[in-house]
Short mmCIF file of C-alpha atoms in Angstrom, two decimals:
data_model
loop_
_atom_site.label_atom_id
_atom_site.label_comp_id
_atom_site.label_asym_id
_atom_site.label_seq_id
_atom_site.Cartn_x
_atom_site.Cartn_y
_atom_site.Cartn_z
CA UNK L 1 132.37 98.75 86.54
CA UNK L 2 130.41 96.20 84.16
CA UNK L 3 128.87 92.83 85.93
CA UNK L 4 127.81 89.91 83.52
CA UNK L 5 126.44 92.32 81.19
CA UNK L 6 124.86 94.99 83.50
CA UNK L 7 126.27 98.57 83.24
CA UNK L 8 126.15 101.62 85.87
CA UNK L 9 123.12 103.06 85.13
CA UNK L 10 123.19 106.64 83.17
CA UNK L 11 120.07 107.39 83.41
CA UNK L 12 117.37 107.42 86.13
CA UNK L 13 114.37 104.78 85.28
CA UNK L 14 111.36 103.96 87.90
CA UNK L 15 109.38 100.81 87.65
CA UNK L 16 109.28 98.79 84.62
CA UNK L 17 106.85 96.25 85.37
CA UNK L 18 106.33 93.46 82.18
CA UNK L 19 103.79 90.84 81.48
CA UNK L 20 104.04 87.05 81.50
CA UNK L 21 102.36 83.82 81.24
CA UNK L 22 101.30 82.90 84.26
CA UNK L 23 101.98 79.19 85.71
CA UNK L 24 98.27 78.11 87.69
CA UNK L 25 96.48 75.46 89.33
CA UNK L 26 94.09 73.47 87.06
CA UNK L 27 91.72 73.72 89.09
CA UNK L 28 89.95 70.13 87.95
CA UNK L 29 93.08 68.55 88.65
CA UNK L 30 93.55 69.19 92.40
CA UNK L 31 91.50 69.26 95.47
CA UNK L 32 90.73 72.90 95.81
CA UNK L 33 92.72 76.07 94.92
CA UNK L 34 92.43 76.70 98.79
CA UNK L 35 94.03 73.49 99.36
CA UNK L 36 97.21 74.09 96.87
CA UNK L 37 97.89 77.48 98.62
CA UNK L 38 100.33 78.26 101.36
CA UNK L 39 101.64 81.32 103.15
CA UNK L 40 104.92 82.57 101.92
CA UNK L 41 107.90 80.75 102.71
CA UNK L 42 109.31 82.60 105.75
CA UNK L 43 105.89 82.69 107.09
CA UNK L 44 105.34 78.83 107.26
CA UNK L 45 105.83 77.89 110.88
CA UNK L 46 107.80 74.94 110.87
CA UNK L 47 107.56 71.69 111.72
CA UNK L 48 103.92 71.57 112.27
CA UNK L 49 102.47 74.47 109.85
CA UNK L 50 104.99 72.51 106.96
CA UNK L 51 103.09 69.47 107.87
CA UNK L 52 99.58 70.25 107.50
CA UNK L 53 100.29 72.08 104.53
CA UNK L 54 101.56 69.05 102.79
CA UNK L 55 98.82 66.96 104.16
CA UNK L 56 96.57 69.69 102.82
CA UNK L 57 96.53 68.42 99.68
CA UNK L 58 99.40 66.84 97.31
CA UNK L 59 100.29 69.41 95.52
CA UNK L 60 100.29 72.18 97.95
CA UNK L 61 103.11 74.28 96.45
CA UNK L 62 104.87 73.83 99.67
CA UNK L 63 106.50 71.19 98.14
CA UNK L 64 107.60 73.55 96.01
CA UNK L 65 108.66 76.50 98.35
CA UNK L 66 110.10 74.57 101.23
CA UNK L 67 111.00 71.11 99.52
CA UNK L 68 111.88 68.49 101.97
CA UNK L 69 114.88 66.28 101.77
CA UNK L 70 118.08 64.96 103.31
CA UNK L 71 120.87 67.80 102.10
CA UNK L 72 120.52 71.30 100.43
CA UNK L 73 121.08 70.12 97.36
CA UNK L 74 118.34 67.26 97.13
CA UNK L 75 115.88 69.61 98.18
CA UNK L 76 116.93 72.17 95.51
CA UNK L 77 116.74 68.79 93.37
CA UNK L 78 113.14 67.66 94.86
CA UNK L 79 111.68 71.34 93.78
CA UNK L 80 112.76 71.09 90.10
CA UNK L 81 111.92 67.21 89.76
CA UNK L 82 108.02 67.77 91.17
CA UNK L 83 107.86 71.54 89.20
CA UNK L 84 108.44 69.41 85.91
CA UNK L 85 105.77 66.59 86.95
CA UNK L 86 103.52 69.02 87.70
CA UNK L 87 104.15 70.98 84.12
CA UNK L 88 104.19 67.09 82.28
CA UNK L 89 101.12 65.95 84.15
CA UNK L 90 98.88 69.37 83.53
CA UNK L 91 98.85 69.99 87.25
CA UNK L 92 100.01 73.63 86.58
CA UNK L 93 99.25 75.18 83.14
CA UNK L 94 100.40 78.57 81.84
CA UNK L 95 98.22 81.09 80.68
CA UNK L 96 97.99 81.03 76.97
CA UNK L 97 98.69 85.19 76.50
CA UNK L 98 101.39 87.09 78.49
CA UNK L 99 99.50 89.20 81.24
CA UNK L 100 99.62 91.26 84.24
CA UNK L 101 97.04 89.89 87.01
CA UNK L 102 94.93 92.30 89.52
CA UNK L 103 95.02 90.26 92.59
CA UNK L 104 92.84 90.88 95.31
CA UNK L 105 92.66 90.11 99.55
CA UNK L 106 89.44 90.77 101.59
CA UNK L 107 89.10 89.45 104.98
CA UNK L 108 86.14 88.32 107.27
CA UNK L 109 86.46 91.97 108.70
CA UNK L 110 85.96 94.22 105.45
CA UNK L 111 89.65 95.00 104.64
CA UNK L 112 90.49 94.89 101.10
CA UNK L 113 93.58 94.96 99.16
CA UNK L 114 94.19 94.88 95.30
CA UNK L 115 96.94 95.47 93.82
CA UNK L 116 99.01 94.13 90.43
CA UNK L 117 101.25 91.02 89.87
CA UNK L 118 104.13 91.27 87.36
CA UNK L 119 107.69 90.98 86.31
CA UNK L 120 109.98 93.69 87.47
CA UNK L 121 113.40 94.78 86.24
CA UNK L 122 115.41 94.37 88.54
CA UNK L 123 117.30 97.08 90.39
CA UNK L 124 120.60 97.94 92.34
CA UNK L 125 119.34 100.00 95.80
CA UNK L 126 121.83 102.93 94.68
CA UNK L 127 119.43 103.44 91.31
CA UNK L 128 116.77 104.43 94.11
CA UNK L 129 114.02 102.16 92.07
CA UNK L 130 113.38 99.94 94.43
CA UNK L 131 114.11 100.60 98.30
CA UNK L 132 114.89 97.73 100.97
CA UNK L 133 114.52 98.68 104.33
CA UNK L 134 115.93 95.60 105.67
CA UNK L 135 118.96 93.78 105.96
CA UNK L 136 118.97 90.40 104.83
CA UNK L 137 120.35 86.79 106.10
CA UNK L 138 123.18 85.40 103.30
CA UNK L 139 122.75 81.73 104.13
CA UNK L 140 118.65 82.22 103.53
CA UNK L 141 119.34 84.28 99.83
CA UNK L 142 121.82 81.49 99.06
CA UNK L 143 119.19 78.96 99.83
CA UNK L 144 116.63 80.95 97.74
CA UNK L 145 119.17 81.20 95.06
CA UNK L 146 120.02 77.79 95.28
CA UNK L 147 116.18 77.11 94.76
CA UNK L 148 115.40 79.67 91.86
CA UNK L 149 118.17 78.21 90.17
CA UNK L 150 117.10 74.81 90.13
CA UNK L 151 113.35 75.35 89.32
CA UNK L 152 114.24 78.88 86.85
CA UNK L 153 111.28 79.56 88.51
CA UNK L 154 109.99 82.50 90.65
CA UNK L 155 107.51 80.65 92.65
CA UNK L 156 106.05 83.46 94.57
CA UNK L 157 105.45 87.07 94.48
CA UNK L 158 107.29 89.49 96.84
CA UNK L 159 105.24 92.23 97.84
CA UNK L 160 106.21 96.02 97.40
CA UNK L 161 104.58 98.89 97.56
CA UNK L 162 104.28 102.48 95.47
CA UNK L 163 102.29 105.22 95.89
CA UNK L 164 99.81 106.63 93.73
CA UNK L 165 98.21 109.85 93.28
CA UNK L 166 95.09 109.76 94.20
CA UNK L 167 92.88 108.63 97.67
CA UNK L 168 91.96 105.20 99.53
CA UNK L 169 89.65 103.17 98.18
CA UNK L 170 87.35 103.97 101.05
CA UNK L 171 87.03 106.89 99.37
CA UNK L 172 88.59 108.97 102.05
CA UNK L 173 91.97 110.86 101.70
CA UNK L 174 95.05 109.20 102.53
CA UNK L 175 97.84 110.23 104.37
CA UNK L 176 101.57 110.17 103.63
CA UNK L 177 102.17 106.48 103.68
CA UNK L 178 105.21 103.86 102.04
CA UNK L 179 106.33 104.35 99.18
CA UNK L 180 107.64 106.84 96.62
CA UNK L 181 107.41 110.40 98.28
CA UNK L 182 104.41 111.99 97.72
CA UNK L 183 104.27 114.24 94.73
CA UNK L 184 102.44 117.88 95.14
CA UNK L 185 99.07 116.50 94.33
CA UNK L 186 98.89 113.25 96.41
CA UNK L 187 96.41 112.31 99.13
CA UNK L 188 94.25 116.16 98.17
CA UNK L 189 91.78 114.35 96.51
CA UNK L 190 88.64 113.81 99.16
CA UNK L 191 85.46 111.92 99.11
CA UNK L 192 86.12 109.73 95.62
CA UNK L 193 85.40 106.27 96.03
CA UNK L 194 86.65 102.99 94.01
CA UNK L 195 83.84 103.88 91.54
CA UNK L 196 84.73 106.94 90.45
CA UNK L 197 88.54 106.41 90.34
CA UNK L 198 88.57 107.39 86.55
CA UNK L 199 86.62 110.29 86.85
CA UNK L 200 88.87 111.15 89.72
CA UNK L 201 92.20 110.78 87.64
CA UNK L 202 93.53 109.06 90.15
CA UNK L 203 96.09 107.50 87.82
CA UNK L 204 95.94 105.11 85.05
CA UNK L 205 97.45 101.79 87.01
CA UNK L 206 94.64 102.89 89.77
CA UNK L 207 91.98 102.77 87.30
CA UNK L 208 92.80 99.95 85.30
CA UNK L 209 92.81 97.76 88.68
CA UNK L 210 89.26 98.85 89.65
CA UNK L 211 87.88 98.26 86.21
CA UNK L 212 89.23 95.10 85.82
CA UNK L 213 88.22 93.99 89.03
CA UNK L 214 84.36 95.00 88.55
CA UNK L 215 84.79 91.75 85.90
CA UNK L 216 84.30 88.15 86.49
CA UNK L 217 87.69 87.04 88.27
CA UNK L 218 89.94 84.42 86.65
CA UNK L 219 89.81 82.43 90.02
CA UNK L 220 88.33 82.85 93.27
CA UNK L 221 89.12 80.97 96.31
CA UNK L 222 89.00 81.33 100.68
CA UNK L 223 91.67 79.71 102.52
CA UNK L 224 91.01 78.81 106.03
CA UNK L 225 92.34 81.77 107.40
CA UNK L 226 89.40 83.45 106.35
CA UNK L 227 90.73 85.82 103.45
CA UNK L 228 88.75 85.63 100.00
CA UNK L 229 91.46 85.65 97.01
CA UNK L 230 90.34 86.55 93.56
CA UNK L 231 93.05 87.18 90.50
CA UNK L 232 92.17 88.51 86.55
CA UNK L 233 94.52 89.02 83.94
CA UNK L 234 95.14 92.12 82.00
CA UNK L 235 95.87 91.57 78.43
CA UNK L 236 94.51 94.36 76.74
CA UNK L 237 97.59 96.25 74.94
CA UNK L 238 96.10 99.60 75.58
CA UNK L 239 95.53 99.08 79.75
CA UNK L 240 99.39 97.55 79.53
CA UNK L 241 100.23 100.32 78.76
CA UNK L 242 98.76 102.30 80.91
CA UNK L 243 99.64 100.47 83.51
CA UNK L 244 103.50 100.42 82.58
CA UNK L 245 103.02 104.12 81.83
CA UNK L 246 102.01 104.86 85.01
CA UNK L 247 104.56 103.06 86.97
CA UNK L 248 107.23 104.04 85.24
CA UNK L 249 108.04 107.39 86.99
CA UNK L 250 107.63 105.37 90.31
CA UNK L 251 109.25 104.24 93.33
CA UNK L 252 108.50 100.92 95.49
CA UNK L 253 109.59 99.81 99.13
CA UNK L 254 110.03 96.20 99.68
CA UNK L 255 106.75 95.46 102.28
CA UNK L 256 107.73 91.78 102.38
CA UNK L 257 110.21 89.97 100.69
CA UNK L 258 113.77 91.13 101.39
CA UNK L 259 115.33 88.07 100.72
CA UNK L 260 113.73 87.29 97.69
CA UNK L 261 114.77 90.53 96.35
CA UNK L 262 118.78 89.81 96.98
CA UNK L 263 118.51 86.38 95.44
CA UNK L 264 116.65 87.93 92.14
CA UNK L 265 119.74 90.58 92.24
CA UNK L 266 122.06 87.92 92.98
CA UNK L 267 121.12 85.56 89.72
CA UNK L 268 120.87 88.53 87.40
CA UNK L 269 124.17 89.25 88.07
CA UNK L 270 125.23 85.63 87.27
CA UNK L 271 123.62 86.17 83.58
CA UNK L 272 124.40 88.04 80.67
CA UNK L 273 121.36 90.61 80.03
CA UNK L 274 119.46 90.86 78.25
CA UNK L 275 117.37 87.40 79.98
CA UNK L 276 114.46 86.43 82.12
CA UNK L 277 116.66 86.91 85.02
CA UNK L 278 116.42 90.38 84.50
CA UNK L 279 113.04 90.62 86.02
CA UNK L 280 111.40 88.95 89.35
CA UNK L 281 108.00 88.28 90.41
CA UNK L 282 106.29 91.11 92.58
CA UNK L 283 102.72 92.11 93.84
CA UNK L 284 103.07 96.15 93.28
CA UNK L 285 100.08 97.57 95.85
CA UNK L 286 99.41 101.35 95.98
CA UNK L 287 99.58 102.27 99.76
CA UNK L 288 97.71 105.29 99.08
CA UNK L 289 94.60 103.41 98.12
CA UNK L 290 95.36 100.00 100.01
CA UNK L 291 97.21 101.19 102.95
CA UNK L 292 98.99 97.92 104.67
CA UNK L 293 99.13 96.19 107.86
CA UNK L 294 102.65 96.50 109.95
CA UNK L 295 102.97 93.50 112.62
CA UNK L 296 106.24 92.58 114.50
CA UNK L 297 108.10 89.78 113.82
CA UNK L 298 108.98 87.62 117.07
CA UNK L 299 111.98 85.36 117.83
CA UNK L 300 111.82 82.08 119.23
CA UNK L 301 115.26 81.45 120.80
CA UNK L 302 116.63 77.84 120.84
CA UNK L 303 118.15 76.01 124.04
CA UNK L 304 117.47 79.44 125.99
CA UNK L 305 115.30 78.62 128.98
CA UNK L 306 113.51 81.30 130.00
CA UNK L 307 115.23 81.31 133.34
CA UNK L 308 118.72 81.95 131.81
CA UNK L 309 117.87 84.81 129.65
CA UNK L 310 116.06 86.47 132.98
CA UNK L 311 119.34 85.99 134.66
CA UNK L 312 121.39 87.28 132.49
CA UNK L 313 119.06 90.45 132.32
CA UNK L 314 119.20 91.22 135.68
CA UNK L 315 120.22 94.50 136.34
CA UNK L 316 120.76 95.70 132.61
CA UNK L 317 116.90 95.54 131.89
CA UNK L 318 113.51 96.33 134.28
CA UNK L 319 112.18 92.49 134.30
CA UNK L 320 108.45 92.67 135.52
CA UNK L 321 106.39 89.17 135.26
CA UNK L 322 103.00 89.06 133.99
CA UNK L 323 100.94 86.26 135.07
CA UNK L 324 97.97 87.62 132.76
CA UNK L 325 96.62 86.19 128.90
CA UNK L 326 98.50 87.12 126.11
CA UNK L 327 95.92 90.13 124.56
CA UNK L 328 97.03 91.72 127.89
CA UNK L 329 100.44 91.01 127.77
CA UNK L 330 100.92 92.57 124.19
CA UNK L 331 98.88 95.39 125.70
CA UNK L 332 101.12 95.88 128.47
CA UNK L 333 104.07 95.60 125.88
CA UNK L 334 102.44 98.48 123.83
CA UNK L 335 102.00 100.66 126.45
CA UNK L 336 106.14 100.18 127.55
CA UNK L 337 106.71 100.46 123.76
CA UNK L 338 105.52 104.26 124.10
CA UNK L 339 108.31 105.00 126.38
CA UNK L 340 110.93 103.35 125.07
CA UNK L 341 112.66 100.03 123.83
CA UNK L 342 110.60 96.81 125.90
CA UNK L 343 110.36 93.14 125.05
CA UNK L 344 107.89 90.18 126.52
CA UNK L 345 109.79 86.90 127.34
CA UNK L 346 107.69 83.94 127.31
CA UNK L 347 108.31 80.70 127.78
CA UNK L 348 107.43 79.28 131.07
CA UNK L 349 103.82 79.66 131.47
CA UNK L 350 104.03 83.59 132.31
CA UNK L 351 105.34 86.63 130.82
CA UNK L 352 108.07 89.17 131.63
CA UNK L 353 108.22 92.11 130.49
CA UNK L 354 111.36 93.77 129.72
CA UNK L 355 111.81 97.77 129.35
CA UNK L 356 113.99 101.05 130.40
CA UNK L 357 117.35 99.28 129.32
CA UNK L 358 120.49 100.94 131.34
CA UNK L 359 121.51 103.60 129.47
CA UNK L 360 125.39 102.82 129.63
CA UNK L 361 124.90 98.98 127.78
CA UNK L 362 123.23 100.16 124.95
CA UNK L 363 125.70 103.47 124.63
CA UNK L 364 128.59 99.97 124.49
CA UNK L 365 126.32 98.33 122.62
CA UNK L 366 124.92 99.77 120.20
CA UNK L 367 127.07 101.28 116.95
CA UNK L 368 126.98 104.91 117.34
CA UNK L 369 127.41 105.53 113.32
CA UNK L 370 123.64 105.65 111.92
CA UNK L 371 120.96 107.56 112.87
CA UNK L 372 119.44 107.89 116.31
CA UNK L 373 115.84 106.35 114.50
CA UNK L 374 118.06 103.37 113.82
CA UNK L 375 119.95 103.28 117.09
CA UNK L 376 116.52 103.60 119.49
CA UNK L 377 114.61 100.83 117.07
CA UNK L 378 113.33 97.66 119.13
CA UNK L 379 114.94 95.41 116.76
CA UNK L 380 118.44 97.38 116.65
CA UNK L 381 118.77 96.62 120.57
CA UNK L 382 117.52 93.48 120.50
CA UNK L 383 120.28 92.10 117.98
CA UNK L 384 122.95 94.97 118.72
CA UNK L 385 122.58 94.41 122.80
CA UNK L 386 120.68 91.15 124.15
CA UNK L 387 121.49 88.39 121.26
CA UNK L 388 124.99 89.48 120.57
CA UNK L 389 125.98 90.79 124.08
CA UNK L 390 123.80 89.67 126.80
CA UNK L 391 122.84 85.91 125.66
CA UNK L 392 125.56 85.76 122.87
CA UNK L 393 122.83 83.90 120.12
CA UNK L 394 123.98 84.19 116.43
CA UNK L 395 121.32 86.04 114.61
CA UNK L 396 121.70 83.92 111.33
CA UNK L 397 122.14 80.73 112.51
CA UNK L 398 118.65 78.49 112.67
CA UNK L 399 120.11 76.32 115.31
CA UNK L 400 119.77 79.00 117.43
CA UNK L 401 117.02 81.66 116.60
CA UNK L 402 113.79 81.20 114.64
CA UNK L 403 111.78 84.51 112.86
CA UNK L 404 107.89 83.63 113.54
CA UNK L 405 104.99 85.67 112.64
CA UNK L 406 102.46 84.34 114.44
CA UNK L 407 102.25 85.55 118.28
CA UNK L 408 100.76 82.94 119.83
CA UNK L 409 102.91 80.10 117.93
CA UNK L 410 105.66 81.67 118.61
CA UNK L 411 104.73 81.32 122.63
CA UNK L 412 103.42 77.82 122.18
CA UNK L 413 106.91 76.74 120.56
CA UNK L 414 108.84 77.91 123.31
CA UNK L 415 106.73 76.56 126.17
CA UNK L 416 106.93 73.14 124.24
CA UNK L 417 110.53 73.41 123.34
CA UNK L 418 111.65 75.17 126.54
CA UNK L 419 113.32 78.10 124.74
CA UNK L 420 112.21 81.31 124.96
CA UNK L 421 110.19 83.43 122.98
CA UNK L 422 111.06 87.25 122.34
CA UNK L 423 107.85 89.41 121.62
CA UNK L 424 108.39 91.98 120.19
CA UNK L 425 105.75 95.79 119.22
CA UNK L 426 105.10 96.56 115.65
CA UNK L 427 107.84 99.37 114.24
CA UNK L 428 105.89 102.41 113.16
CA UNK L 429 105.41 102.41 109.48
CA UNK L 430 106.81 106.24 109.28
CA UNK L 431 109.88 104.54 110.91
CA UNK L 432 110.05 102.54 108.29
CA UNK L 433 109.94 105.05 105.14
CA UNK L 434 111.89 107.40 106.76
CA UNK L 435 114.90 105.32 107.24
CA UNK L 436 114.74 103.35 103.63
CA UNK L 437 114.64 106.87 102.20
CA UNK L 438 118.11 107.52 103.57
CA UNK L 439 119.22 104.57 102.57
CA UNK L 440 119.40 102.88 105.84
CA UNK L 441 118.28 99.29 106.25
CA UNK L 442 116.77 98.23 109.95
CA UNK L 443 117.98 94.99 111.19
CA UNK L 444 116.71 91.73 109.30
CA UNK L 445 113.16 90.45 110.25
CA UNK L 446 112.23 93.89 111.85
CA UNK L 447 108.76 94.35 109.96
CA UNK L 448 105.81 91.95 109.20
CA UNK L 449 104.10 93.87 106.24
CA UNK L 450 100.56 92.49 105.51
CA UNK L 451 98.32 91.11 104.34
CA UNK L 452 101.00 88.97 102.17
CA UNK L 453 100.31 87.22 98.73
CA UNK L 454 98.97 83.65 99.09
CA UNK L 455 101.97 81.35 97.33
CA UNK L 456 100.82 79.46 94.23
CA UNK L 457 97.94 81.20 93.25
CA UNK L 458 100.51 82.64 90.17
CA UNK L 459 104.07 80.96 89.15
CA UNK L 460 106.29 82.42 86.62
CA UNK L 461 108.29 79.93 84.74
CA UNK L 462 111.41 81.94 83.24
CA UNK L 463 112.03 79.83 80.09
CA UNK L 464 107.95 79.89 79.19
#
């Protein structure tokens, strides 16, 4: 079967990661580069997050990312209009030579994370290139779409990750993490640290990141939240090509990003290849070296009083309230986590801890055709059991749910709001590769993969 252009593939291929002419900040031309930055998209906590981001400075590329306006359509509208005042005006310039960028994350605490920003061809999950380990919400790619479209922009990188062959960049050797299954000579290379990484032959990409980051960064900026960003460009033909060399036997597993990915699928298939479409903006981070964070995503539920969803509990769950602080109510969460599915309700000014489900509900409940990883995951009961059977909330519908990342907002909403918050413990990352490498994807918004790209330190325009 052909597509708008796009044949079965004959032949296996791996990553095929491409310069291009990054779209940045003039930095004389706005308040700060801190200023113009935002989290990514999904991770903007909305109303008040949205707000101070736009107060932040005016031209935070949240206007760009979440656009604001009256109907889908005007905001799609609002993106493109203020991406094409911002080109006119020289608020956003593109590079003058096509490039990959080493981007790098440190935080007040020492961790450090580089990895490499470019356009990659875009894959079908049944080529085995790329790997999704999530399922993904069709109203929020068709809103993405809708937005790409518009702008023929990719505004922000999704980040994947790939695993190289050599150690961490602590210099101490890593173990089996996400990513491409290790090959025969991964993670056996002790004691090499970030300076030594070409001595090491620890793989061409690996050592092309290091040495370019030992240079004087393109930009360097600290957002409030404490992280130090710095970003160079590679434009050397010879370290392209090592780079793309490298890669190109390679696997990646979407860390963060899931819907991103199905819209860039979605609008290649809508154009003939060969075109820019073809390839979408990613941050490609070796979890051998730069091993990543993996935080829960919580769920704030609308109209749900805290009250009602205890009720409806009762008898199908163990309920036990926790008038403690929250670092001891996630504690308490972790330790029920070890035994089995649990949740933390909040809400109401306490906590309530929910664990040791009856057996029988989630045997009704839950489908009984995928694997029994899939079947006991936190997030598979949640959505298979509670929100479809127990409180009867549509998962995809923002009336009713919300997706937050941050713990304590999350709380705050719903004691504000009077809904109720759903806490949930972080999937273990093994979980995670195991299941994507069977091809099974773990219901939507089950991971938080960090620490996530900042959105607008880099912008591809397709047509430049």
């Amino acid at each position: 079967m052909k597509t708008a252009g796009h044949s079965e593939a004959t032949t296996r291929r791996g990553l095929e990661l491409t310069p291009f002419r990054g779209l940045r900040y003039d930095p004389d031309r706005v308040g700060s580069l801190a200023s113009v930055t935002s989290p990514p998209y999904d991770v903007v906590v909305r109303p008040d997050g949205l707000h101070h981001l736009e107060s932040a400075d005016p031209h935070n590329i949240v206007r760009l990312i979440l656009p604001q306006a009256g109907t889908p359509s005007a905001r799609t509208e609002q993106a493109a209009d203020t991406l094409r005042r911002w080109l006119a005006e020289g608020i956003l310039v593109a590079d003058p030579d096509p490039g990959l960028y080493v981007y790098e994350q440190q935080d007040g605490d020492g961790m450090l994370q580089r990895g490499i920003i470019g356009t990659l061809r875009v894959t079908e999950p049944a080529e085995g290139v790329v790997l999704p380990h999530e399922d993904v919400m069709p109203p929020v790619v068709a809103d993405r779409a809708a937005l790409m479209r518009a702008t023929r922009a990719n505004l922000e990188p999704l980040l994947l990750t790939y695993r190289g062959d050599g150690v961490m960049a602590s210099g101490t050797t890593a173990g089996v993490g996400i990513g491409t299954p290790a090959g025969p000579g991964a993670g056996t290379t002790a004691g090499v640290g970030v300076g030594t990484a070409a001595e090491a032959g620890i793989g061409t990409a690996a050592e092309v990141i290091e040495r370019t980051a030992s240079r004087p960064p393109l930009l360097a900026t600290t957002t409030e939240d404490g992280f130090r960003h710095r970003l160079w460009s590679i434009t050397d033909p010879v370290d392209l090509a090592r780079v793309q060399s490298d890669l190109a036997g390679r696997q990646a597993l979407i860390a963060d990003g899931h819907h991103r990915w199905a819209t860039y699928r979605r609008l290649r298939l809508e154009h003939p290849s060969p075109s820019p479409w073809d390839y979408g903006l990613v941050l490609l981070v070796d979890t051998v070296r730069y091993p990543l964070r993996v935080r829960a995503i919580h769920r704030l539920l609308h109209g749900l009083p805290v009250v009602d969803a205890l009720r409806a509990v009762d008898g199908l769950f163990r309920v036990r309230r926790l008038d403690v602080p929250l670092p001891e109510a996630l504690a308490a969460l972790a330790d029920a986590s070890c035994a089995g599915n649990a949740f933390l309700l909040a809400g109401d000014g306490a906590f309530h801890l929910l664990d040791r489900p009856d057996q029988r509900l989630l045997a009704r409940t839950v489908p009984a055709d995928r694997p029994a990883a899939w079947r006991s995951l936190d997030a598979t009961v949640l959505h298979a059991t509670l929100l479809e059977h127990v409180w009867r909330i549509p998962e995809d519908s923002p009336a009713h749910i919300a997706y937050i990342h941050d713990t304590a907002a999350t709380v705050e909403k719903a004691e504000r709001d009077g809904g109720t918050a759903v806490l949930m413990h972080p999937v273990r990352e093994e979980v995670v590769r195991d299941l994507a490498r069977q091809g099974v994807t773990m219901p939507r918004k089950s991971t938080s993969f960090g620490p996530k790209p900042a959105s607008g330190l880099v912008l591809r325009a397709l047509e430049i």
